Amino acid sequence: MTQSDDRAPETRAPEAPAANPYARTRVDGGCTVVEAVGEIDLATAGFLAEHLDAATASGRPDVLLDLRGVEFFDCSGLRVLCHAESRARQRGGRLRVVTDGPRLHRLLRASGLWRRFPPLRDIPALPDLPEFPDAPNRR
């Protein structure tokens, strides 16, 4: 480790991977927003996984996965989603899904994941976001 960066590796904020044709990451307040676009399938799920892995790498991650730009999402995407949510939860954080698409709603219901990932229609305004799942709403 260099003298300018003497923090332990696990306490450093992870760098977001470069945007790719299927995913990009931005930090909005204390929340990390990963936006997915196009088709998320066996060939492209790894691109989304890179962003979700980085977003859930720090302690107590608060991640919003924006799927509103996704045209197709299959079980490969669900596997990445479940892995990222488990990782966030293990670190005391959360991962939430934003989608207004009826196809993704049907996929979540058919796969039995609706209760694990109850979709939000829009990205919530940050002042209305509780800090963590057990925090009371500030309304």
Coordinates of N, CA, C and O in Angstrom, one line a residue:
M1 N 0.8 -1.2 0.0 CA 0.0 0.0 0.0 C 0.9 1.2 0.0 O 1.9 1.3 0.6
T2 N 0.4 2.2 -0.7 CA 1.2 3.5 -0.7 C 0.8 4.3 0.5 O -0.2 4.1 1.2
Q3 N 1.7 5.3 0.7 CA 1.5 6.1 1.9 C 0.2 7.0 1.8 O -0.5 7.3 2.7
S4 N -0.2 7.3 0.5 CA -1.3 8.2 0.3 C -2.6 7.4 0.5 O -3.7 8.0 0.6
D5 N -2.6 6.1 0.5 CA -3.8 5.3 0.7 C -3.5 4.2 1.7 O -3.3 3.0 1.3
D6 N -3.6 4.5 3.0 CA -3.2 3.6 4.0 C -4.4 2.9 4.6 O -4.3 2.2 5.6
R7 N -5.6 3.1 4.0 CA -6.8 2.4 4.5 C -6.8 0.9 4.1 O -6.2 0.6 3.0
A8 N -7.4 0.1 4.8 CA -7.5 -1.4 4.5 C -8.3 -1.5 3.2 O -9.2 -0.7 2.9
P9 N -8.0 -2.4 2.3 CA -8.7 -2.6 1.0 C -10.2 -2.7 1.2 O -11.0 -2.2 0.4
E10 N -10.7 -3.4 2.2 CA -12.1 -3.6 2.3 C -12.9 -2.3 2.8 O -14.1 -2.2 2.7
T11 N -12.2 -1.3 3.2 CA -12.8 0.0 3.6 C -12.8 1.0 2.5 O -13.5 2.0 2.7
R12 N -12.1 0.8 1.5 CA -12.0 1.7 0.4 C -13.3 1.6 -0.4 O -13.8 0.5 -0.7
A13 N -13.8 2.8 -0.9 CA -15.0 2.7 -1.8 C -14.6 2.1 -3.1 O -13.5 2.5 -3.6
P14 N -15.3 1.1 -3.6 CA -14.9 0.5 -4.8 C -15.1 1.5 -6.0 O -16.0 2.3 -6.0
E15 N -14.3 1.3 -7.0 CA -14.4 2.1 -8.2 C -15.5 1.4 -9.1 O -15.5 0.2 -9.2
A16 N -16.3 2.2 -9.7 CA -17.3 1.7 -10.6 C -16.6 1.3 -11.9 O -15.7 2.0 -12.3
P17 N -17.0 0.1 -12.4 CA -16.4 -0.2 -13.7 C -16.8 0.8 -14.8 O -17.8 1.5 -14.6
A18 N -16.1 0.8 -15.9 CA -16.5 1.6 -17.0 C -17.8 1.2 -17.5 O -18.2 0.1 -17.5
A19 N -18.6 2.2 -18.0 CA -19.9 2.0 -18.6 C -19.6 1.1 -19.8 O -18.6 1.1 -20.5
N20 N -20.6 0.2 -20.0 CA -20.5 -0.7 -21.2 C -21.9 -0.6 -21.9 O -22.8 0.1 -21.4
P21 N -22.1 -1.4 -23.0 CA -23.4 -1.3 -23.7 C -24.6 -1.7 -22.9 O -25.7 -1.5 -23.3
Y22 N -24.4 -2.4 -21.8 CA -25.5 -3.0 -21.0 C -25.7 -2.4 -19.6 O -26.7 -2.7 -19.0
A23 N -24.7 -1.7 -19.1 CA -24.8 -1.2 -17.7 C -23.9 0.0 -17.5 O -22.8 0.1 -18.1
R24 N -24.4 0.8 -16.6 CA -23.5 2.0 -16.1 C -23.9 2.3 -14.7 O -25.0 2.0 -14.3
T25 N -23.0 2.9 -14.0 CA -23.2 3.1 -12.6 C -23.0 4.6 -12.3 O -22.1 5.2 -12.8
R26 N -23.8 5.1 -11.4 CA -23.7 6.5 -10.9 C -24.0 6.5 -9.4 O -24.8 5.6 -8.9
V27 N -23.4 7.4 -8.6 CA -23.7 7.5 -7.2 C -24.6 8.8 -7.1 O -24.3 9.8 -7.6
D28 N -25.7 8.6 -6.5 CA -26.7 9.7 -6.3 C -26.9 9.8 -4.8 O -27.7 9.0 -4.2
G29 N -26.3 10.8 -4.2 CA -26.3 10.9 -2.7 C -25.6 9.7 -2.1 O -24.5 9.4 -2.6
G30 N -26.2 9.0 -1.2 CA -25.6 7.8 -0.6 C -26.0 6.6 -1.3 O -25.7 5.5 -0.8
C31 N -26.7 6.7 -2.4 CA -27.2 5.5 -3.1 C -26.5 5.3 -4.4 O -26.2 6.2 -5.1
T32 N -26.2 4.0 -4.7 CA -25.6 3.7 -6.0 C -26.7 3.2 -6.9 O -27.4 2.3 -6.6
V33 N -26.7 3.9 -8.1 CA -27.7 3.5 -9.1 C -27.0 2.8 -10.2 O -26.1 3.3 -10.8
V34 N -27.4 1.5 -10.5 CA -26.9 0.8 -11.6 C -28.0 0.7 -12.6 O -29.1 0.2 -12.3
E35 N -27.8 1.3 -13.8 CA -28.8 1.3 -14.9 C -28.4 0.3 -15.9 O -27.3 0.3 -16.5
A36 N -29.3 -0.6 -16.2 CA -29.2 -1.7 -17.2 C -30.0 -1.3 -18.4 O -31.1 -0.8 -18.3
V37 N -29.5 -1.7 -19.6 CA -30.2 -1.4 -20.8 C -30.1 -2.5 -21.8 O -29.2 -3.4 -21.7
G38 N -31.0 -2.6 -22.7 CA -30.9 -3.6 -23.8 C -31.4 -5.0 -23.3 O -32.4 -5.1 -22.6
E39 N -30.7 -6.0 -23.8 CA -31.0 -7.4 -23.5 C -30.0 -8.0 -22.5 O -28.8 -8.0 -22.7
I40 N -30.6 -8.4 -21.3 CA -29.7 -9.1 -20.3 C -30.0 -10.6 -20.4 O -31.1 -11.0 -20.0
D41 N -29.0 -11.3 -20.9 CA -29.1 -12.7 -21.1 C -27.8 -13.4 -20.8 O -26.9 -12.7 -20.3
L42 N -27.7 -14.6 -21.2 CA -26.4 -15.4 -20.9 C -25.2 -14.6 -21.5 O -24.1 -14.6 -20.8
A43 N -25.3 -14.1 -22.6 CA -24.2 -13.4 -23.3 C -23.8 -12.0 -22.6 O -22.7 -11.6 -22.7
T44 N -24.8 -11.4 -22.0 CA -24.6 -10.0 -21.5 C -24.7 -9.9 -20.0 O -24.3 -8.8 -19.5
A45 N -25.1 -10.9 -19.3 CA -25.3 -10.8 -17.8 C -24.0 -10.4 -17.1 O -24.0 -9.7 -16.1
G46 N -22.9 -10.9 -17.6 CA -21.6 -10.6 -17.0 C -21.3 -9.1 -17.0 O -20.7 -8.6 -16.0
F47 N -21.8 -8.3 -18.0 CA -21.6 -6.9 -18.0 C -22.3 -6.2 -16.8 O -21.8 -5.3 -16.2
L48 N -23.5 -6.7 -16.6 CA -24.3 -6.2 -15.5 C -23.7 -6.6 -14.1 O -23.6 -5.9 -13.2
A49 N -23.2 -7.9 -14.1 CA -22.6 -8.4 -12.9 C -21.4 -7.6 -12.4 O -21.2 -7.3 -11.2
E50 N -20.6 -7.1 -13.4 CA -19.5 -6.3 -13.0 C -19.9 -5.0 -12.2 O -19.3 -4.7 -11.2
H51 N -21.0 -4.4 -12.7 CA -21.4 -3.2 -12.0 C -22.1 -3.5 -10.7 O -21.8 -2.8 -9.7
L52 N -22.8 -4.6 -10.6 CA -23.5 -4.9 -9.3 C -22.4 -5.4 -8.3 O -22.5 -5.1 -7.1
D53 N -21.4 -6.1 -8.8 CA -20.3 -6.6 -7.9 C -19.6 -5.4 -7.3 O -19.4 -5.3 -6.1
A54 N -19.3 -4.4 -8.1 CA -18.7 -3.2 -7.6 C -19.6 -2.4 -6.6 O -19.2 -1.9 -5.6
A55 N -20.9 -2.3 -7.0 CA -21.8 -1.6 -6.2 C -22.1 -2.2 -4.8 O -22.4 -1.5 -3.8
T56 N -21.9 -3.5 -4.7 CA -22.2 -4.2 -3.4 C -20.9 -4.6 -2.7 O -20.9 -5.3 -1.7
A57 N -19.7 -4.1 -3.1 CA -18.4 -4.4 -2.6 C -18.2 -3.8 -1.2 O -17.4 -4.3 -0.4
S58 N -18.8 -2.6 -1.0 CA -18.5 -1.9 0.3 C -19.4 -2.3 1.4 O -20.4 -2.9 1.1
G59 N -19.1 -1.8 2.6 CA -20.0 -2.1 3.7 C -21.3 -1.3 3.6 O -21.3 -0.2 3.2
R60 N -22.4 -2.0 3.9 CA -23.8 -1.4 3.9 C -24.1 -0.7 2.6 O -24.5 0.4 2.6
P61 N -24.0 -1.5 1.5 CA -24.4 -0.9 0.2 C -25.9 -0.6 0.1 O -26.7 -1.3 0.6
D62 N -26.2 0.5 -0.5 CA -27.6 0.9 -0.9 C -27.7 1.0 -2.4 O -27.2 2.0 -2.9
V63 N -28.2 0.0 -3.0 CA -28.1 -0.1 -4.5 C -29.5 -0.1 -5.1 O -30.4 -0.8 -4.6
L64 N -29.7 0.7 -6.1 CA -31.0 0.7 -6.9 C -30.6 0.2 -8.3 O -29.7 0.7 -8.9
L65 N -31.2 -0.9 -8.7 CA -31.0 -1.4 -10.0 C -32.1 -1.0 -10.9 O -33.3 -1.4 -10.8
D66 N -31.8 -0.1 -11.9 CA -32.8 0.5 -12.8 C -32.9 -0.4 -14.0 O -32.0 -0.4 -14.8
L67 N -34.0 -1.1 -14.1 CA -34.2 -2.0 -15.3 C -35.2 -1.4 -16.3 O -35.7 -2.1 -17.2
R68 N -35.6 -0.1 -16.2 CA -36.6 0.4 -17.1 C -36.1 0.5 -18.5 O -37.0 0.5 -19.4
G69 N -34.8 0.4 -18.8 CA -34.3 0.4 -20.2 C -34.1 -1.0 -20.7 O -33.5 -1.1 -21.8
V70 N -34.4 -2.0 -20.0 CA -34.2 -3.4 -20.4 C -35.3 -3.9 -21.3 O -36.5 -3.8 -20.9
E71 N -35.0 -4.4 -22.4 CA -36.0 -5.0 -23.4 C -36.2 -6.5 -23.1 O -37.3 -7.0 -23.5
F72 N -35.2 -7.2 -22.6 CA -35.3 -8.6 -22.4 C -34.4 -8.9 -21.2 O -33.3 -8.4 -21.0
F73 N -34.9 -9.8 -20.4 CA -34.2 -10.2 -19.1 C -34.5 -11.7 -18.9 O -35.7 -12.1 -18.8
D74 N -33.5 -12.5 -18.8 CA -33.8 -14.0 -18.6 C -33.2 -14.5 -17.3 O -32.8 -13.7 -16.5
C75 N -33.2 -15.8 -17.2 CA -32.7 -16.4 -15.9 C -31.3 -16.0 -15.6 O -30.9 -16.0 -14.4
S76 N -30.5 -15.7 -16.6 CA -29.1 -15.3 -16.3 C -29.1 -14.0 -15.6 O -28.3 -13.8 -14.7
G77 N -29.9 -13.1 -16.0 CA -30.1 -11.8 -15.3 C -30.6 -12.0 -13.9 O -30.2 -11.4 -12.9
L78 N -31.6 -13.0 -13.7 CA -32.1 -13.2 -12.4 C -31.0 -13.8 -11.4 O -31.0 -13.4 -10.3
R79 N -30.1 -14.6 -12.0 CA -29.0 -15.2 -11.2 C -28.1 -14.1 -10.7 O -27.8 -14.0 -9.5
V80 N -27.8 -13.1 -11.6 CA -26.9 -12.0 -11.2 C -27.6 -11.1 -10.2 O -27.0 -10.7 -9.2
L81 N -28.9 -10.9 -10.4 CA -29.7 -10.1 -9.4 C -29.7 -10.7 -8.0 O -29.5 -10.1 -7.0
C82 N -30.0 -12.0 -8.0 CA -30.0 -12.7 -6.7 C -28.7 -12.7 -6.0 O -28.6 -12.5 -4.8
H83 N -27.6 -12.9 -6.7 CA -26.3 -12.9 -6.2 C -26.0 -11.5 -5.6 O -25.5 -11.4 -4.5
A84 N -26.3 -10.5 -6.3 CA -26.0 -9.1 -5.9 C -26.8 -8.8 -4.6 O -26.3 -8.1 -3.7
E85 N -28.1 -9.2 -4.6 CA -28.9 -8.9 -3.4 C -28.4 -9.6 -2.2 O -28.4 -9.0 -1.1
S86 N -28.0 -10.9 -2.4 CA -27.5 -11.6 -1.2 C -26.2 -11.0 -0.7 O -26.0 -10.8 0.5
R87 N -25.4 -10.6 -1.6 CA -24.1 -9.9 -1.2 C -24.4 -8.6 -0.5 O -23.8 -8.3 0.5
A88 N -25.3 -7.8 -1.0 CA -25.7 -6.5 -0.3 C -26.2 -6.8 1.1 O -25.8 -6.1 2.1
R89 N -27.1 -7.8 1.2 CA -27.7 -8.1 2.5 C -26.6 -8.6 3.5 O -26.7 -8.3 4.7
Q90 N -25.7 -9.4 3.0 CA -24.6 -9.9 3.9 C -23.8 -8.8 4.4 O -23.2 -8.9 5.5
R91 N -23.7 -7.7 3.7 CA -22.9 -6.5 4.1 C -23.8 -5.5 4.9 O -23.3 -4.4 5.1
G92 N -25.0 -5.9 5.2 CA -25.9 -5.0 6.0 C -26.6 -3.9 5.1 O -27.1 -3.0 5.6
G93 N -26.6 -4.1 3.8 CA -27.2 -3.2 2.9 C -28.4 -3.7 2.2 O -29.1 -4.7 2.7
R94 N -28.7 -3.2 1.1 CA -29.9 -3.6 0.3 C -29.7 -3.4 -1.2 O -28.9 -2.5 -1.6
L95 N -30.5 -4.1 -1.9 CA -30.6 -3.9 -3.4 C -32.0 -3.9 -3.7 O -32.8 -4.7 -3.3
R96 N -32.5 -2.8 -4.4 CA -33.8 -2.7 -4.8 C -33.9 -2.6 -6.3 O -33.0 -2.1 -7.0
V97 N -35.0 -3.0 -6.9 CA -35.2 -3.0 -8.4 C -36.2 -2.0 -8.8 O -37.3 -1.8 -8.1
V98 N -35.9 -1.2 -9.8 CA -36.8 -0.2 -10.4 C -37.2 -0.7 -11.8 O -36.3 -0.9 -12.6
T99 N -38.4 -1.0 -12.0 CA -38.9 -1.3 -13.3 C -40.4 -1.1 -13.4 O -41.2 -1.3 -12.4
D100 N -40.8 -0.6 -14.5 CA -42.3 -0.4 -14.8 C -42.7 -1.3 -15.9 O -43.8 -1.2 -16.4
G101 N -41.9 -2.2 -16.3 CA -42.2 -3.1 -17.4 C -43.0 -4.3 -17.0 O -42.6 -5.1 -16.1
P102 N -44.2 -4.5 -17.7 CA -45.0 -5.7 -17.4 C -44.3 -7.0 -17.6 O -44.5 -8.0 -16.9
R103 N -43.4 -7.1 -18.6 CA -42.6 -8.3 -18.8 C -41.8 -8.7 -17.6 O -41.7 -9.9 -17.2
L104 N -41.1 -7.7 -17.0 CA -40.2 -8.0 -15.9 C -41.1 -8.3 -14.7 O -40.7 -9.1 -13.8
H105 N -42.2 -7.6 -14.5 CA -43.1 -7.9 -13.4 C -43.6 -9.4 -13.5 O -43.6 -10.1 -12.5
R106 N -44.0 -9.8 -14.7 CA -44.4 -11.2 -14.9 C -43.2 -12.2 -14.6 O -43.4 -13.2 -14.0
L107 N -42.0 -11.9 -15.0 CA -40.9 -12.7 -14.8 C -40.6 -12.8 -13.3 O -40.4 -13.9 -12.7
L108 N -40.7 -11.7 -12.6 CA -40.5 -11.8 -11.1 C -41.6 -12.6 -10.4 O -41.3 -13.4 -9.5
R109 N -42.8 -12.5 -10.9 CA -43.9 -13.3 -10.3 C -43.7 -14.8 -10.6 O -43.8 -15.6 -9.7
A110 N -43.4 -15.1 -11.9 CA -43.3 -16.5 -12.3 C -42.1 -17.2 -11.7 O -42.2 -18.4 -11.4
S111 N -41.1 -16.4 -11.4 CA -39.9 -17.0 -10.8 C -40.0 -17.1 -9.3 O -39.1 -17.6 -8.6
G112 N -41.0 -16.5 -8.7 CA -41.2 -16.5 -7.2 C -40.3 -15.5 -6.5 O -40.1 -15.6 -5.3
L113 N -39.8 -14.5 -7.3 CA -39.0 -13.5 -6.7 C -39.7 -12.2 -6.5 O -39.0 -11.2 -6.1
W114 N -41.0 -12.1 -6.7 CA -41.7 -10.8 -6.5 C -41.5 -10.3 -5.1 O -41.3 -9.1 -4.9
R115 N -41.7 -11.2 -4.1 CA -41.6 -10.7 -2.7 C -40.1 -10.3 -2.3 O -39.9 -9.4 -1.5
R116 N -39.2 -11.0 -2.9 CA -37.8 -10.6 -2.7 C -37.4 -9.3 -3.3 O -36.6 -8.5 -2.8
F117 N -38.0 -9.0 -4.5 CA -37.7 -7.8 -5.3 C -39.0 -7.1 -5.7 O -39.3 -7.0 -6.8
P118 N -39.7 -6.6 -4.7 CA -40.9 -5.8 -5.1 C -40.5 -4.6 -5.8 O -39.8 -3.7 -5.3
P119 N -40.9 -4.5 -7.1 CA -40.3 -3.4 -8.0 C -40.9 -2.1 -7.6 O -42.0 -1.9 -7.3
L120 N -40.0 -1.1 -7.7 CA -40.4 0.3 -7.6 C -40.6 0.8 -9.0 O -39.9 0.4 -10.0
R121 N -41.6 1.7 -9.2 CA -41.8 2.2 -10.6 C -40.8 3.2 -11.0 O -40.5 3.4 -12.2
D122 N -40.3 4.0 -10.1 CA -39.4 5.1 -10.4 C -38.3 5.1 -9.3 O -38.5 4.6 -8.2
I123 N -37.2 5.8 -9.6 CA -36.2 6.0 -8.6 C -36.7 7.0 -7.6 O -37.1 8.1 -8.0
P124 N -36.8 6.6 -6.4 CA -37.3 7.5 -5.4 C -36.5 8.8 -5.2 O -35.3 8.7 -5.4
A125 N -37.1 9.9 -4.8 CA -36.4 11.1 -4.5 C -35.5 10.8 -3.3 O -36.0 10.2 -2.3
L126 N -34.3 11.1 -3.3 CA -33.4 10.8 -2.2 C -33.8 11.2 -0.8 O -33.6 10.4 0.1
P127 N -34.4 12.4 -0.6 CA -34.8 12.7 0.8 C -35.9 11.7 1.3 O -36.0 11.6 2.5
D128 N -36.6 11.0 0.5 CA -37.6 10.1 0.9 C -37.1 8.7 1.2 O -37.8 7.8 1.6
L129 N -35.8 8.5 0.8 CA -35.2 7.2 1.0 C -34.8 7.0 2.4 O -34.0 7.8 3.0
P130 N -35.3 5.9 3.1 CA -34.8 5.6 4.4 C -33.3 5.2 4.2 O -32.9 4.6 3.2
E131 N -32.5 5.3 5.3 CA -31.1 5.0 5.1 C -30.9 3.5 4.9 O -30.1 3.1 4.1
F132 N -31.6 2.7 5.6 CA -31.5 1.2 5.4 C -32.9 0.6 5.6 O -33.8 1.3 6.1
P133 N -33.1 -0.7 5.3 CA -34.4 -1.3 5.3 C -35.1 -1.1 6.6 O -36.4 -1.0 6.6
D134 N -34.5 -1.1 7.8 CA -35.2 -1.1 9.0 C -35.4 0.4 9.5 O -36.0 0.6 10.6
A135 N -34.9 1.4 8.8 CA -35.1 2.8 9.2 C -36.5 3.2 8.9 O -37.1 2.8 7.9
P136 N -37.1 4.1 9.7 CA -38.4 4.6 9.4 C -38.4 5.5 8.3 O -37.4 6.1 8.0
N137 N -39.6 5.6 7.6 CA -39.7 6.5 6.5 C -39.7 7.9 7.0 O -40.2 8.2 8.1
R138 N -39.2 8.9 6.2 CA -39.1 10.2 6.7 C -40.3 11.1 6.2 O -40.1 12.3 5.9
R139 N -41.4 10.6 5.9 CA -42.5 11.3 5.4 C -43.3 11.9 6.5 O -43.4 11.6 7.5

